[in-house]
């Protein structure tokens, strides 16, 4: 009999044993043969969808399927039509895994994965978390995630939490009073790891810093902290590791695909090469050499229900120069392609540049808990922040000067102190938002 978590996957129709066997086989392929494995899997999945998926046939058109780089790059807008029109022959909404993307890119859509493909996703996740001594059948998770507020959605998530050994903390209200209760739960429960949205976990770490508490002194069973869904900055990672007393692991994934990259125990951001093929492309869809910045484009090598072939996920990143076919490494994830600030001079700048420059100044004294930047006009930005006391004129001048130095003159800033910041329905906090689009 399966342990509880594995049993719950099997009960939902996901062939977990078969997926584990396939995953184990992939891992035995030697480095010198791995590029051939990738090439074969790419050809297989393309040919399958050309034979069985009308939507993908139309998209490919007259492109040469034997020439990988001539295949079209798919975007989220290609999926803005009913799911039934996008499924391959033999698949229906009743025999696949169906979910919806978060919409953080501005183009949410419903997607599908065949059950074997989704089982492989879980095998991959279980493997990666196992690097840090985490066992989904036994390890207790402190979960900092949002949750649906409707009865049915809420009940489903709470059942999943029970089957997955997860204790969920509220993230829509992270006031000091609430965080006191969070800390109390850590003193009462034998948590093995923390998992959740970066911004919420950073807030908890700042609370601990104010109280001069290292979490492992309260919860000595804690092994690691895994952050996901939002950017993890270097100074935030240092803060988390200092206040939690455990390694902080950076996860990068997409619900429609799989786990994309996961920091290994050596500190490398290891890309999933077992079930995905990751490319970095320029604006003309040319493949860039390792070490160069470009669009993250991903192929799902096993999903037969729904094509994700050369799929532009909407992120900008860099693959490390030391990457190999079997062990690609993500050097840097820069942000989303739609998080771009358009400036009066015509210059375009990643929105996170504003955030990063501001962050280096705004958090020096520990007063500001969190903040976001919104571009409201071509030359105007609102900086909304939560703090114990208002920013001083010296801090405001320092921020304006720094942004001018990095970007350009003539920009206007409104500093708006808030009780709380607006989050998405899922509880994610978007650090930079352009309201021009």
Short mmCIF file of C-alpha atoms in Angstrom, two decimals:
data_model
loop_
_atom_site.label_atom_id
_atom_site.label_comp_id
_atom_site.label_asym_id
_atom_site.label_seq_id
_atom_site.Cartn_x
_atom_site.Cartn_y
_atom_site.Cartn_z
CA UNK A 1 0.00 0.00 0.00
CA UNK A 2 1.18 3.54 -0.82
CA UNK A 3 1.97 5.96 1.98
CA UNK A 4 -0.83 8.54 2.40
CA UNK A 5 0.43 11.25 0.02
CA UNK A 6 1.30 8.79 -2.76
CA UNK A 7 -1.99 7.01 -2.17
CA UNK A 8 -3.91 10.29 -2.60
CA UNK A 9 -2.24 10.81 -6.01
CA UNK A 10 -3.00 7.25 -7.07
CA UNK A 11 -6.61 7.68 -5.92
CA UNK A 12 -6.97 10.66 -8.28
CA UNK A 13 -5.85 8.50 -11.20
CA UNK A 14 -2.24 9.65 -11.45
CA UNK A 15 -0.02 6.61 -12.27
CA UNK A 16 2.64 7.47 -9.73
CA UNK A 17 4.51 4.13 -9.83
CA UNK A 18 4.78 4.20 -13.61
CA UNK A 19 5.97 7.81 -13.47
CA UNK A 20 8.58 6.95 -10.84
CA UNK A 21 9.92 4.15 -13.04
CA UNK A 22 10.18 6.50 -16.03
CA UNK A 23 11.84 9.23 -13.95
CA UNK A 24 14.38 6.76 -12.53
CA UNK A 25 15.19 5.58 -16.07
CA UNK A 26 15.77 9.15 -17.28
CA UNK A 27 18.18 9.78 -14.43
CA UNK A 28 20.33 6.79 -15.48
CA UNK A 29 21.00 8.27 -18.94
CA UNK A 30 24.68 9.34 -18.99
CA UNK A 31 25.69 12.91 -19.79
CA UNK A 32 27.22 11.97 -23.15
CA UNK A 33 23.89 10.53 -24.32
CA UNK A 34 21.63 13.16 -22.81
CA UNK A 35 21.47 15.57 -25.74
CA UNK A 36 20.30 12.67 -27.92
CA UNK A 37 17.59 11.88 -25.34
CA UNK A 38 16.41 15.51 -25.38
CA UNK A 39 16.38 15.61 -29.19
CA UNK A 40 14.40 12.37 -29.42
CA UNK A 41 11.84 13.47 -26.84
CA UNK A 42 11.40 16.81 -28.61
CA UNK A 43 10.78 15.07 -31.92
CA UNK A 44 8.35 12.61 -30.32
CA UNK A 45 6.21 15.26 -28.64
CA UNK A 46 6.12 17.46 -31.76
CA UNK A 47 5.12 14.53 -33.96
CA UNK A 48 2.46 13.42 -31.49
CA UNK A 49 0.76 16.81 -31.48
CA UNK A 50 1.07 17.20 -35.24
CA UNK A 51 -0.73 13.86 -35.58
CA UNK A 52 -3.32 14.33 -32.83
CA UNK A 53 -3.83 18.02 -32.12
CA UNK A 54 -5.70 20.16 -34.65
CA UNK A 55 -4.93 23.40 -32.83
CA UNK A 56 -1.18 22.73 -32.94
CA UNK A 57 -1.35 21.65 -36.59
CA UNK A 58 -2.85 25.04 -37.48
CA UNK A 59 -0.24 26.89 -35.45
CA UNK A 60 2.69 25.09 -37.11
CA UNK A 61 1.24 25.57 -40.58
CA UNK A 62 3.94 25.22 -43.24
CA UNK A 63 6.86 25.29 -40.80
CA UNK A 64 9.30 22.40 -41.14
CA UNK A 65 8.68 20.09 -38.14
CA UNK A 66 12.13 18.53 -38.63
CA UNK A 67 13.79 21.90 -38.02
CA UNK A 68 13.42 22.66 -34.32
CA UNK A 69 14.20 26.37 -34.57
CA UNK A 70 11.65 26.86 -37.35
CA UNK A 71 8.82 25.72 -35.07
CA UNK A 72 6.64 28.61 -33.84
CA UNK A 73 7.08 30.01 -30.35
CA UNK A 74 3.82 29.62 -28.46
CA UNK A 75 2.53 32.36 -26.15
CA UNK A 76 -0.28 32.55 -23.62
CA UNK A 77 -2.41 34.31 -26.21
CA UNK A 78 -2.40 31.12 -28.30
CA UNK A 79 -4.40 29.55 -25.46
CA UNK A 80 -7.16 32.16 -25.28
CA UNK A 81 -9.78 29.78 -26.64
CA UNK A 82 -11.87 26.99 -25.10
CA UNK A 83 -9.82 24.14 -23.65
CA UNK A 84 -11.78 21.55 -25.62
CA UNK A 85 -10.44 23.10 -28.85
CA UNK A 86 -6.87 22.72 -27.59
CA UNK A 87 -6.95 19.12 -26.35
CA UNK A 88 -5.37 16.33 -28.39
CA UNK A 89 -7.52 13.52 -29.79
CA UNK A 90 -8.41 10.93 -27.16
CA UNK A 91 -8.34 13.46 -24.32
CA UNK A 92 -11.34 15.13 -22.71
CA UNK A 93 -11.76 17.31 -19.63
CA UNK A 94 -12.81 14.13 -17.80
CA UNK A 95 -9.60 12.14 -18.32
CA UNK A 96 -6.96 14.87 -17.84
CA UNK A 97 -5.70 17.10 -15.05
CA UNK A 98 -7.24 20.57 -15.52
CA UNK A 99 -6.18 23.77 -13.78
CA UNK A 100 -5.89 27.50 -14.35
CA UNK A 101 -2.80 29.71 -14.39
CA UNK A 102 -2.55 32.51 -11.85
CA UNK A 103 -2.75 35.24 -14.47
CA UNK A 104 0.28 37.06 -13.10
CA UNK A 105 1.34 37.67 -16.71
CA UNK A 106 -2.00 39.30 -17.55
CA UNK A 107 -3.14 36.38 -19.71
CA UNK A 108 -4.66 33.69 -17.47
CA UNK A 109 -5.89 30.52 -19.15
CA UNK A 110 -7.17 27.05 -18.37
CA UNK A 111 -4.76 24.26 -19.27
CA UNK A 112 -4.61 20.48 -19.20
CA UNK A 113 -1.98 17.81 -18.55
CA UNK A 114 -2.42 14.13 -19.19
CA UNK A 115 -2.35 12.16 -15.96
CA UNK A 116 0.99 10.47 -16.63
CA UNK A 117 2.60 13.84 -17.32
CA UNK A 118 1.17 15.26 -14.11
CA UNK A 119 2.33 12.21 -12.16
CA UNK A 120 5.86 12.88 -13.49
CA UNK A 121 5.55 16.44 -12.18
CA UNK A 122 4.88 15.11 -8.69
CA UNK A 123 7.72 12.58 -8.87
CA UNK A 124 10.04 15.44 -9.84
CA UNK A 125 8.84 17.67 -6.99
CA UNK A 126 9.18 14.83 -4.46
CA UNK A 127 12.73 14.16 -5.71
CA UNK A 128 13.83 17.80 -5.38
CA UNK A 129 12.39 18.32 -1.90
CA UNK A 130 14.05 15.05 -0.91
CA UNK A 131 17.44 16.70 -1.49
CA UNK A 132 16.77 18.55 1.76
CA UNK A 133 15.41 15.64 3.77
CA UNK A 134 11.75 16.42 3.09
CA UNK A 135 9.32 13.48 2.76
CA UNK A 136 5.83 14.49 1.61
CA UNK A 137 4.36 11.44 3.37
CA UNK A 138 5.73 12.46 6.77
CA UNK A 139 7.27 15.95 6.85
CA UNK A 140 5.04 18.71 8.24
CA UNK A 141 4.91 21.85 6.09
CA UNK A 142 4.34 25.39 7.36
CA UNK A 143 2.49 26.75 4.34
CA UNK A 144 2.40 30.48 3.51
CA UNK A 145 -0.04 30.45 0.59
CA UNK A 146 -3.36 31.98 -0.30
CA UNK A 147 -6.55 29.94 -0.17
CA UNK A 148 -9.93 30.23 -1.95
CA UNK A 149 -12.52 31.82 0.31
CA UNK A 150 -15.57 30.10 -1.20
CA UNK A 151 -16.77 27.00 0.64
CA UNK A 152 -16.03 24.41 -2.06
CA UNK A 153 -12.60 25.80 -3.01
CA UNK A 154 -11.67 26.29 0.63
CA UNK A 155 -12.72 22.76 1.58
CA UNK A 156 -10.73 21.23 -1.30
CA UNK A 157 -7.56 23.04 -0.31
CA UNK A 158 -7.93 22.10 3.35
CA UNK A 159 -8.37 18.44 2.35
CA UNK A 160 -5.22 18.67 0.22
CA UNK A 161 -3.44 20.21 3.19
CA UNK A 162 -4.46 17.26 5.37
CA UNK A 163 -3.33 14.65 2.83
CA UNK A 164 -0.07 16.53 2.20
CA UNK A 165 0.86 17.17 5.84
CA UNK A 166 0.50 20.93 5.51
CA UNK A 167 -0.51 23.55 8.08
CA UNK A 168 -1.64 26.69 6.27
CA UNK A 169 -1.07 30.19 7.61
CA UNK A 170 -3.21 33.15 6.48
CA UNK A 171 -1.28 35.56 4.26
CA UNK A 172 -3.89 38.21 3.53
CA UNK A 173 -3.38 39.67 7.01
CA UNK A 174 0.20 39.56 8.25
CA UNK A 175 -0.03 42.17 10.98
CA UNK A 176 2.15 41.77 14.06
CA UNK A 177 -0.81 40.36 15.98
CA UNK A 178 -1.28 37.62 13.38
CA UNK A 179 2.46 36.93 13.20
CA UNK A 180 2.51 36.46 16.98
CA UNK A 181 0.10 33.58 16.47
CA UNK A 182 2.23 32.22 13.62
CA UNK A 183 5.23 32.19 15.95
CA UNK A 184 3.16 30.46 18.62
CA UNK A 185 2.26 27.68 16.17
CA UNK A 186 5.94 27.17 15.38
CA UNK A 187 6.59 26.67 19.08
CA UNK A 188 3.79 24.09 19.30
CA UNK A 189 4.21 22.08 16.09
CA UNK A 190 7.14 20.05 14.81
CA UNK A 191 7.43 21.73 11.40
CA UNK A 192 10.01 20.23 9.04
CA UNK A 193 9.97 22.98 6.41
CA UNK A 194 8.43 26.27 5.32
CA UNK A 195 6.97 26.67 1.84
CA UNK A 196 5.21 29.61 0.24
CA UNK A 197 5.25 33.06 -1.31
CA UNK A 198 8.50 34.96 -0.88
CA UNK A 199 6.98 38.28 0.24
CA UNK A 200 4.88 36.68 3.01
CA UNK A 201 7.80 34.66 4.35
CA UNK A 202 10.09 37.72 4.26
CA UNK A 203 7.53 39.62 6.36
CA UNK A 204 7.63 36.84 8.96
CA UNK A 205 11.44 36.95 8.98
CA UNK A 206 11.38 40.73 9.55
CA UNK A 207 9.00 40.19 12.47
CA UNK A 208 11.44 37.68 13.96
CA UNK A 209 14.30 40.10 13.40
CA UNK A 210 12.47 42.81 15.35
CA UNK A 211 11.99 40.36 18.22
CA UNK A 212 15.59 39.12 17.95
CA UNK A 213 14.42 35.50 17.52
CA UNK A 214 16.00 32.75 15.40
CA UNK A 215 13.20 30.37 14.43
CA UNK A 216 15.14 27.14 15.04
CA UNK A 217 15.42 28.08 18.73
CA UNK A 218 11.61 27.93 18.82
CA UNK A 219 11.14 25.09 16.30
CA UNK A 220 14.32 22.94 16.28
CA UNK A 221 12.82 20.37 13.84
CA UNK A 222 12.94 22.89 10.96
CA UNK A 223 15.16 21.71 8.06
CA UNK A 224 14.71 24.26 5.25
CA UNK A 225 12.59 27.02 3.76
CA UNK A 226 11.41 26.88 0.14
CA UNK A 227 10.26 30.15 -1.44
CA UNK A 228 8.33 30.36 -4.69
CA UNK A 229 6.16 32.47 -7.03
CA UNK A 230 7.88 35.82 -6.34
CA UNK A 231 11.42 37.17 -6.76
CA UNK A 232 13.95 36.30 -4.05
CA UNK A 233 16.56 39.04 -3.69
CA UNK A 234 20.01 38.30 -2.28
CA UNK A 235 19.58 40.43 0.83
CA UNK A 236 16.20 38.82 1.55
CA UNK A 237 17.79 35.38 1.30
CA UNK A 238 20.42 36.43 3.83
CA UNK A 239 17.67 37.75 6.13
CA UNK A 240 15.68 34.49 5.87
CA UNK A 241 18.66 32.23 6.53
CA UNK A 242 19.72 34.39 9.47
CA UNK A 243 16.30 34.52 11.13
CA UNK A 244 15.21 30.96 10.35
CA UNK A 245 18.55 29.24 10.94
CA UNK A 246 18.07 26.86 7.99
CA UNK A 247 18.94 26.82 4.26
CA UNK A 248 16.65 28.86 2.02
CA UNK A 249 15.81 27.13 -1.26
CA UNK A 250 14.71 29.07 -4.34
CA UNK A 251 12.03 27.34 -6.42
CA UNK A 252 10.91 28.38 -9.92
CA UNK A 253 7.90 26.69 -11.44
CA UNK A 254 4.78 27.13 -13.53
CA UNK A 255 1.53 25.32 -12.87
CA UNK A 256 0.97 24.64 -16.58
CA UNK A 257 4.39 23.04 -16.96
CA UNK A 258 6.26 21.59 -14.00
CA UNK A 259 8.96 22.50 -11.55
CA UNK A 260 11.31 24.52 -13.80
CA UNK A 261 14.31 25.03 -11.50
CA UNK A 262 15.11 24.17 -7.90
CA UNK A 263 18.14 25.16 -5.89
CA UNK A 264 20.21 22.08 -5.07
CA UNK A 265 22.21 21.53 -1.85
CA UNK A 266 25.32 22.95 -3.57
CA UNK A 267 23.49 26.26 -4.07
CA UNK A 268 23.06 25.85 -7.84
CA UNK A 269 19.69 26.69 -9.39
CA UNK A 270 19.30 23.38 -11.20
CA UNK A 271 16.92 23.31 -14.17
CA UNK A 272 14.57 20.38 -14.65
CA UNK A 273 15.96 18.57 -17.70
CA UNK A 274 14.06 15.34 -17.03
CA UNK A 275 10.62 16.50 -18.20
CA UNK A 276 11.28 19.95 -19.71
CA UNK A 277 13.52 21.50 -22.33
CA UNK A 278 14.46 25.11 -21.56
CA UNK A 279 15.77 27.61 -24.13
CA UNK A 280 16.73 31.28 -23.86
CA UNK A 281 15.67 33.23 -26.98
CA UNK A 282 16.21 36.78 -28.23
CA UNK A 283 13.43 38.99 -29.63
CA UNK A 284 13.80 37.36 -33.07
CA UNK A 285 13.40 33.86 -31.55
CA UNK A 286 17.05 32.98 -32.03
CA UNK A 287 18.59 30.70 -29.42
CA UNK A 288 21.07 32.61 -27.26
CA UNK A 289 24.34 31.16 -25.92
CA UNK A 290 24.57 30.31 -22.24
CA UNK A 291 25.34 33.42 -20.22
CA UNK A 292 23.19 35.76 -22.32
CA UNK A 293 19.91 37.27 -21.17
CA UNK A 294 16.69 36.52 -23.03
CA UNK A 295 13.16 35.14 -22.97
CA UNK A 296 12.58 31.86 -21.16
CA UNK A 297 10.98 29.41 -23.62
CA UNK A 298 10.02 25.92 -22.45
CA UNK A 299 8.90 22.65 -24.00
CA UNK A 300 7.00 20.06 -22.00
CA UNK A 301 8.46 16.76 -23.21
CA UNK A 302 5.68 14.50 -21.91
CA UNK A 303 2.36 16.36 -21.99
CA UNK A 304 0.31 14.70 -24.72
CA UNK A 305 -3.04 16.19 -23.70
CA UNK A 306 -2.07 19.78 -24.46
CA UNK A 307 0.90 21.15 -26.43
CA UNK A 308 3.44 23.32 -24.67
CA UNK A 309 6.12 23.35 -27.35
CA UNK A 310 8.57 26.25 -27.42
CA UNK A 311 6.25 28.04 -25.03
CA UNK A 312 7.21 31.58 -24.03
CA UNK A 313 6.41 31.59 -20.33
CA UNK A 314 6.77 35.38 -20.09
CA UNK A 315 9.97 35.50 -18.04
CA UNK A 316 13.45 36.85 -18.73
CA UNK A 317 16.42 34.80 -17.58
CA UNK A 318 19.97 33.58 -18.13
CA UNK A 319 21.32 30.03 -18.29
CA UNK A 320 24.72 29.58 -16.65
CA UNK A 321 27.78 29.09 -18.85
CA UNK A 322 28.51 25.86 -16.95
CA UNK A 323 25.20 24.31 -18.06
CA UNK A 324 25.18 20.89 -19.71
CA UNK A 325 22.40 19.01 -21.47
CA UNK A 326 21.73 16.87 -18.39
CA UNK A 327 22.37 19.55 -15.79
CA UNK A 328 21.38 23.00 -17.06
CA UNK A 329 21.70 25.75 -14.44
CA UNK A 330 19.67 28.93 -14.17
CA UNK A 331 22.12 31.76 -13.53
CA UNK A 332 19.54 34.46 -13.04
CA UNK A 333 15.81 35.07 -13.29
CA UNK A 334 15.32 38.74 -14.05
CA UNK A 335 11.55 39.11 -14.07
CA UNK A 336 8.56 38.99 -16.34
CA UNK A 337 8.63 40.39 -19.86
CA UNK A 338 5.49 42.43 -19.16
CA UNK A 339 7.04 44.04 -16.06
CA UNK A 340 8.67 46.76 -18.13
CA UNK A 341 8.67 50.49 -17.43
CA UNK A 342 8.35 52.77 -20.47
CA UNK A 343 10.15 56.09 -19.86
CA UNK A 344 9.68 59.56 -21.43
CA UNK A 345 12.96 59.26 -23.37
CA UNK A 346 11.67 56.12 -25.07
CA UNK A 347 13.91 53.92 -22.93
CA UNK A 348 12.52 50.64 -21.65
CA UNK A 349 13.66 49.35 -18.27
CA UNK A 350 12.74 46.21 -16.31
CA UNK A 351 10.33 47.30 -13.59
CA UNK A 352 12.31 45.37 -11.02
CA UNK A 353 15.18 47.83 -11.57
CA UNK A 354 13.02 50.46 -9.82
CA UNK A 355 12.15 48.00 -7.11
CA UNK A 356 15.70 46.84 -6.52
CA UNK A 357 17.18 50.35 -6.38
CA UNK A 358 14.43 51.53 -4.04
CA UNK A 359 14.79 48.42 -1.89
CA UNK A 360 18.48 49.09 -1.30
CA UNK A 361 17.58 52.39 0.41
CA UNK A 362 14.06 51.99 1.75
CA UNK A 363 14.79 49.06 4.07
CA UNK A 364 18.03 50.28 5.62
CA UNK A 365 16.53 51.12 9.02
CA UNK A 366 14.05 48.23 9.18
CA UNK A 367 11.12 50.68 9.28
CA UNK A 368 9.53 49.71 5.96
CA UNK A 369 7.98 46.22 6.00
CA UNK A 370 7.12 45.94 2.31
CA UNK A 371 6.38 48.10 -0.71
CA UNK A 372 5.33 48.05 -4.36
CA UNK A 373 5.94 50.42 -7.26
CA UNK A 374 3.21 51.33 -9.75
CA UNK A 375 3.76 53.26 -12.97
CA UNK A 376 0.68 55.44 -13.39
CA UNK A 377 1.90 57.73 -16.21
CA UNK A 378 4.84 57.73 -18.61
CA UNK A 379 6.79 59.89 -16.14
CA UNK A 380 5.03 59.12 -12.83
CA UNK A 381 5.43 56.32 -10.31
CA UNK A 382 3.59 55.61 -7.07
CA UNK A 383 5.65 53.98 -4.33
CA UNK A 384 3.21 52.40 -1.87
CA UNK A 385 4.69 51.19 1.38
CA UNK A 386 3.78 49.75 4.79
CA UNK A 387 5.84 51.05 7.71
CA UNK A 388 5.86 51.94 11.39
CA UNK A 389 6.48 55.59 10.53
CA UNK A 390 6.48 57.67 7.35
CA UNK A 391 9.59 57.92 5.20
CA UNK A 392 11.75 60.93 5.95
CA UNK A 393 12.46 63.61 3.36
CA UNK A 394 16.10 62.44 3.33
CA UNK A 395 15.03 58.87 2.46
CA UNK A 396 12.70 60.13 -0.27
CA UNK A 397 15.46 62.29 -1.77
CA UNK A 398 17.91 59.36 -1.67
CA UNK A 399 15.45 57.11 -3.50
CA UNK A 400 14.70 59.73 -6.16
CA UNK A 401 18.42 60.39 -6.67
CA UNK A 402 19.24 56.69 -6.98
CA UNK A 403 16.47 56.02 -9.49
CA UNK A 404 17.54 59.05 -11.53
CA UNK A 405 21.12 57.76 -11.55
CA UNK A 406 20.09 54.30 -12.76
CA UNK A 407 17.41 55.46 -15.21
CA UNK A 408 16.88 59.08 -16.26
CA UNK A 409 15.96 62.59 -15.12
CA UNK A 410 12.49 64.13 -15.08
CA UNK A 411 10.61 61.33 -13.32
CA UNK A 412 7.97 62.06 -10.68
CA UNK A 413 7.31 59.98 -7.56
CA UNK A 414 4.40 59.81 -5.15
CA UNK A 415 5.18 58.14 -1.82
CA UNK A 416 2.02 56.65 -0.35
CA UNK A 417 2.00 55.06 3.09
CA UNK A 418 -0.57 52.25 3.39
CA UNK A 419 -1.92 50.03 6.16
CA UNK A 420 -1.70 47.00 3.84
CA UNK A 421 -0.76 46.39 0.21
CA UNK A 422 -3.09 45.02 -2.40
CA UNK A 423 -2.41 41.39 -3.27
CA UNK A 424 -3.82 39.14 -5.97
CA UNK A 425 -6.65 36.73 -5.12
CA UNK A 426 -4.04 34.03 -4.56
CA UNK A 427 -2.15 36.24 -2.11
CA UNK A 428 0.84 37.03 -4.32
CA UNK A 429 2.44 40.46 -4.13
CA UNK A 430 3.60 41.97 -7.41
CA UNK A 431 6.58 44.24 -6.76
CA UNK A 432 6.21 46.34 -9.91
CA UNK A 433 3.02 47.07 -11.86
CA UNK A 434 2.62 49.20 -14.97
CA UNK A 435 -0.83 50.73 -15.38
CA UNK A 436 0.00 52.04 -18.88
CA UNK A 437 -0.97 48.84 -20.73
#
